[in-house]
Coordinates of N, CA and C in Angstrom, one line a residue:
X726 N 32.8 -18.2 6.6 CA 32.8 -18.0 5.2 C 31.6 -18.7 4.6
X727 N 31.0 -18.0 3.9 CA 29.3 -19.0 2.8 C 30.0 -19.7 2.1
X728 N 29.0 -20.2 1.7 CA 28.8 -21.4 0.4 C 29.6 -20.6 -1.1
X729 N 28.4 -19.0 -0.9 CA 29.1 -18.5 -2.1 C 30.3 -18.6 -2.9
X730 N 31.3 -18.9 -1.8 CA 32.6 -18.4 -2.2 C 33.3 -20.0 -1.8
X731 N 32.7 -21.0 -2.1 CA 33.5 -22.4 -2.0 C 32.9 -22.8 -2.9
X732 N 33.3 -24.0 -3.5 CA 32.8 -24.4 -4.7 C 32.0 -25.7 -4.6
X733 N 31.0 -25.4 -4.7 CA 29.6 -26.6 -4.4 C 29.7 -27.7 -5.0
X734 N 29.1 -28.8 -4.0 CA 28.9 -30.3 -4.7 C 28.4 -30.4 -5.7
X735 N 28.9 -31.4 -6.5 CA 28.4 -31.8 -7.8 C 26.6 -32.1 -7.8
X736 N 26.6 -32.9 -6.9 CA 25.0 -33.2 -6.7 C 24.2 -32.1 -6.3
X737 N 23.5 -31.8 -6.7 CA 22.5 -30.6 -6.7 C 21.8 -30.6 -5.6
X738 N 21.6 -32.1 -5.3 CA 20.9 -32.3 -3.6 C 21.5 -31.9 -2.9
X739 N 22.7 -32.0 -2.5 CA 24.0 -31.9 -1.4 C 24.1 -30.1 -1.6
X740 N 23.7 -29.7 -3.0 CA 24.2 -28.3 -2.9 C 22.6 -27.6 -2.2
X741 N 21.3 -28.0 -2.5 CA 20.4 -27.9 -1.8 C 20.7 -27.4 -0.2
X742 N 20.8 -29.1 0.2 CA 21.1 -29.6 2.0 C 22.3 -28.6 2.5
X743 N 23.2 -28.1 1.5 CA 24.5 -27.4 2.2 C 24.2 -26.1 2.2
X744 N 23.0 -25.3 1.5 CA 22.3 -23.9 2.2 C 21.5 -24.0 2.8
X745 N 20.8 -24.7 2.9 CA 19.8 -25.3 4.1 C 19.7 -26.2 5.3
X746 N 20.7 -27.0 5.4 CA 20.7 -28.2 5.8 C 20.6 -27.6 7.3
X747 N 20.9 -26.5 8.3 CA 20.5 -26.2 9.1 C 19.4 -26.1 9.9
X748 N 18.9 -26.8 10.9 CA 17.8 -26.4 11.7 C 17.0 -25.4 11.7
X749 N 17.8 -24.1 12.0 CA 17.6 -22.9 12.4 C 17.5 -22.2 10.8
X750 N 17.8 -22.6 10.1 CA 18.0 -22.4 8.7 C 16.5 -22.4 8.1
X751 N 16.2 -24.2 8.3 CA 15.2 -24.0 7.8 C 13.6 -23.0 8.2
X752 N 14.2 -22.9 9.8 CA 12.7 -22.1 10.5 C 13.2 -20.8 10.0
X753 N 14.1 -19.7 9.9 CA 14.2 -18.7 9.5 C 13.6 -18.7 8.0
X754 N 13.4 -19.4 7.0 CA 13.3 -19.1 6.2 C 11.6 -19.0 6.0
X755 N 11.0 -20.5 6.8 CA 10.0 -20.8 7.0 C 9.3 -19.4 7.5
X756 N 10.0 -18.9 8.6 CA 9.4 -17.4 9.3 C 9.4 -16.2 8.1
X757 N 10.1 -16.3 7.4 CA 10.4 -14.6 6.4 C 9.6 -14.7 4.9
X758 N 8.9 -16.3 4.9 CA 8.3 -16.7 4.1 C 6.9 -15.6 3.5
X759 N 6.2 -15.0 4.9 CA 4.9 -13.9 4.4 C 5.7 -13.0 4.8
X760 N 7.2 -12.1 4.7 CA 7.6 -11.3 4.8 C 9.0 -10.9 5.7
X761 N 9.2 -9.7 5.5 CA 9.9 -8.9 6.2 C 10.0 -9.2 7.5
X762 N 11.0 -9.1 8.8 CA 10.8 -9.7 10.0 C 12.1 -8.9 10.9
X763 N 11.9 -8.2 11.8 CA 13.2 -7.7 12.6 C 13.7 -9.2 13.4
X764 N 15.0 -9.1 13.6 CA 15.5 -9.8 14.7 C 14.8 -10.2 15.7
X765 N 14.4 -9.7 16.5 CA 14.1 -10.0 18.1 C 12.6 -10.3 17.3
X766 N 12.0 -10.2 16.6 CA 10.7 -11.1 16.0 C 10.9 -12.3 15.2
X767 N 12.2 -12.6 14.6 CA 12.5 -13.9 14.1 C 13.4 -15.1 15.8
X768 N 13.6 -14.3 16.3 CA 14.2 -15.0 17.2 C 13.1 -15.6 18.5
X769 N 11.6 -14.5 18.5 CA 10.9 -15.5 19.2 C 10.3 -15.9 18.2
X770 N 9.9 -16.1 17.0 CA 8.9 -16.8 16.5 C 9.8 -18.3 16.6
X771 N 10.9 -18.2 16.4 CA 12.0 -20.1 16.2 C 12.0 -20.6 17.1
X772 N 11.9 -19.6 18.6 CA 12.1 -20.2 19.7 C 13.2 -20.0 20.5
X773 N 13.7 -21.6 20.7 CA 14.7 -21.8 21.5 C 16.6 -21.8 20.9
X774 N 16.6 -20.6 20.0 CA 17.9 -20.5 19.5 C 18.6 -19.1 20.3
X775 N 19.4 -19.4 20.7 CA 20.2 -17.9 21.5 C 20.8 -17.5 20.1
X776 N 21.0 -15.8 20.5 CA 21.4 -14.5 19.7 C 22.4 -15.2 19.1
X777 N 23.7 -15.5 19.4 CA 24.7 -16.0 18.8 C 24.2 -16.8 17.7
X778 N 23.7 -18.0 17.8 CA 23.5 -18.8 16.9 C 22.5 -18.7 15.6
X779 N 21.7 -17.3 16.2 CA 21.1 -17.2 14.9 C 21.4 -16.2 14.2
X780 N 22.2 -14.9 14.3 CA 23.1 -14.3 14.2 C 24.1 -14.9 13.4
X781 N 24.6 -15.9 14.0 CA 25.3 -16.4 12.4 C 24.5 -17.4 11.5
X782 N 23.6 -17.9 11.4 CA 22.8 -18.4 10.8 C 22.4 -17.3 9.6
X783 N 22.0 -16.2 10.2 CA 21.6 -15.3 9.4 C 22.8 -14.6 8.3
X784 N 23.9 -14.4 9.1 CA 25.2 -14.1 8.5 C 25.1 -14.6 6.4
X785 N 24.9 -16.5 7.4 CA 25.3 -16.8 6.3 C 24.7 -16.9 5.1
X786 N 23.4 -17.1 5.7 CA 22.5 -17.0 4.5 C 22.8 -15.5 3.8
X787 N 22.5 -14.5 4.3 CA 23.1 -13.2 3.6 C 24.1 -13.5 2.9
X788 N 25.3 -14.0 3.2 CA 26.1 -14.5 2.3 C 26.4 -15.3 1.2
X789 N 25.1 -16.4 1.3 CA 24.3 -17.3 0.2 C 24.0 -16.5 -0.5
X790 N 23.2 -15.0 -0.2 CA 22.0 -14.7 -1.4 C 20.6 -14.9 -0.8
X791 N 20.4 -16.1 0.2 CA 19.3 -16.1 0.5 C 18.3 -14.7 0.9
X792 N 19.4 -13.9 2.0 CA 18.0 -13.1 2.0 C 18.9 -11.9 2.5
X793 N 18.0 -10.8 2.8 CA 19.3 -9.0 2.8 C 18.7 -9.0 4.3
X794 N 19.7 -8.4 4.6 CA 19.5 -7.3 5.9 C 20.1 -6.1 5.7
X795 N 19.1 -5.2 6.4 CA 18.7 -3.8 6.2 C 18.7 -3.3 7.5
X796 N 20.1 -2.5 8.0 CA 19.8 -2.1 9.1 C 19.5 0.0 9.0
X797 N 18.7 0.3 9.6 CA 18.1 1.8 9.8 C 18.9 2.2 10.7
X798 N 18.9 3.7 10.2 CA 20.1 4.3 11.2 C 19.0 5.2 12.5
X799 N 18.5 4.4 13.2 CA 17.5 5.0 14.3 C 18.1 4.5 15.5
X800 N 17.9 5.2 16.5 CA 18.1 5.1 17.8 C 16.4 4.4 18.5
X801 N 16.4 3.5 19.0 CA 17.7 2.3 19.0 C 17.7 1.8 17.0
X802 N 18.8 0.8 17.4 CA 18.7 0.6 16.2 C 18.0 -0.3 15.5
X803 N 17.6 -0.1 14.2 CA 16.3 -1.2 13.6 C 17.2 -2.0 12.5
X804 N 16.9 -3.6 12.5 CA 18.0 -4.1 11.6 C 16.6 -5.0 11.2
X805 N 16.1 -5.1 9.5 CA 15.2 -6.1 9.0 C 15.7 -7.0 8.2
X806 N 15.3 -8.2 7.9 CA 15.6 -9.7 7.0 C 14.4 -9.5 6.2
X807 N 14.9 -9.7 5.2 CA 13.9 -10.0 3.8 C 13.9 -11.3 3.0
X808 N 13.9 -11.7 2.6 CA 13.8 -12.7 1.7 C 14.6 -12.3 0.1
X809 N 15.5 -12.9 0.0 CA 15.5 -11.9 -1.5 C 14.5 -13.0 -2.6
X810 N 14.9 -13.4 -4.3 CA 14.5 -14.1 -4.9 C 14.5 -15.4 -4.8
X811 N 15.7 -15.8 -4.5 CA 16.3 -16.8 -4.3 C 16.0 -17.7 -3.3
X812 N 15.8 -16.7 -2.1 CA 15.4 -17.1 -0.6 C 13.5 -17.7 -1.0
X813 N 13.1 -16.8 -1.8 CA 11.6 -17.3 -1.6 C 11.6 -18.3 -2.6
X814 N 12.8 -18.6 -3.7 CA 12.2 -19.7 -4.7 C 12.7 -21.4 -4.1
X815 N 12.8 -20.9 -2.4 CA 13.0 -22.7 -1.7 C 11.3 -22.6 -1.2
X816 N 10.6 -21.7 -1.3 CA 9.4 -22.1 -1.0 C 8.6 -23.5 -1.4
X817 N 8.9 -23.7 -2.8 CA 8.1 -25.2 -2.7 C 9.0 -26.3 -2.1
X818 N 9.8 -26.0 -1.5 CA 11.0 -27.1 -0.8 C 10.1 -27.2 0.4
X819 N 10.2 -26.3 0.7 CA 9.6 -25.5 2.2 C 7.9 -26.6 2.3
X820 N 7.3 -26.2 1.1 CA 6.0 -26.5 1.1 C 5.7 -28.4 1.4
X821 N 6.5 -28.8 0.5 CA 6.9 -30.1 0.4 C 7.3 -30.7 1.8
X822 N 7.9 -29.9 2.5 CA 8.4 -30.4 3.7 C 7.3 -30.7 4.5
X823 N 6.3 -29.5 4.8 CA 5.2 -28.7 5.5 C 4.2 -30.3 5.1
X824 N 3.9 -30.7 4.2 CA 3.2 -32.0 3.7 C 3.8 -33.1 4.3
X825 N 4.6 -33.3 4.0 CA 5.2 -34.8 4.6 C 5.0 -34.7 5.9
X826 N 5.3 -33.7 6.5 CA 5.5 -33.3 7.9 C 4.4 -34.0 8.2
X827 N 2.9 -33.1 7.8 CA 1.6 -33.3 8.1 C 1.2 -34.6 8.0
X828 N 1.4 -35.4 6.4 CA 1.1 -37.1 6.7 C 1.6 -37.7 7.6
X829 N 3.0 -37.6 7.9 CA 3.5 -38.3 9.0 C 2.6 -37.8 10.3
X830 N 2.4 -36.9 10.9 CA 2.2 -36.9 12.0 C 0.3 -37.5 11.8
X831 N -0.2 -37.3 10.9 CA -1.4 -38.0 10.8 C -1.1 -39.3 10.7
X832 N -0.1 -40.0 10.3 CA -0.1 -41.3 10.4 C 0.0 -41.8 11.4
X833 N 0.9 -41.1 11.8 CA 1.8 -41.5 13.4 C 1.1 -41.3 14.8
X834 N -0.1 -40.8 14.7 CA -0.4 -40.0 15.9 C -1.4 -41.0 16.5

């Protein structure tokens, strides 16, 4: 079941970390960021997540609002992830991250 339909922490942070707070979360989003993306192109760009787990990763975010899937009625079949509004306005979360990330590892290195 999503977030949608439970009733979110008071703290705005916690309601933040509780649609995102996922690993796999955050690189899906990071990936659909310059667009549109099938399945089997989001699953190698993350890597090392098997079908299951990002499969429901993806579930839920649909279920957030974060982002649509659009499956085509072609043989085989085509299923795409979008980003909706919502999904792209964690971008400066995203960006913010992408920064810290970088000082640290310039510090650290």
């Amino acid at each position: 079941m999503g977030t949608a339909t439970k009733e979110l922490p008071a703290c705005p942070v916690e309601t933040t970390l509780t649609l995102i707070s996922d690993k796999w979360k955050v690189l899906i989003l990071r990936d659909l960021l310059p667009g549109t993306k099938r399945f089997g192109e989001l699953k190698k760009s993350i890597g090392h997540v098997s079908q299951k787990v990002l499969t429901a990763q993806l579930r839920e975010m649909e279920e957030n609002g974060l982002l649509t899937r659009t499956v085509y009625a072609e043989v085989p079949p085509r299923v795409e992830y979008t980003l909706t509004d919502l999904g792209y306005s964690l971008k400066p979360i995203l960006d913010a991250l992408w920064n810290w990330g970088e000082n640290y590892k310039a510090q650290n290195s």
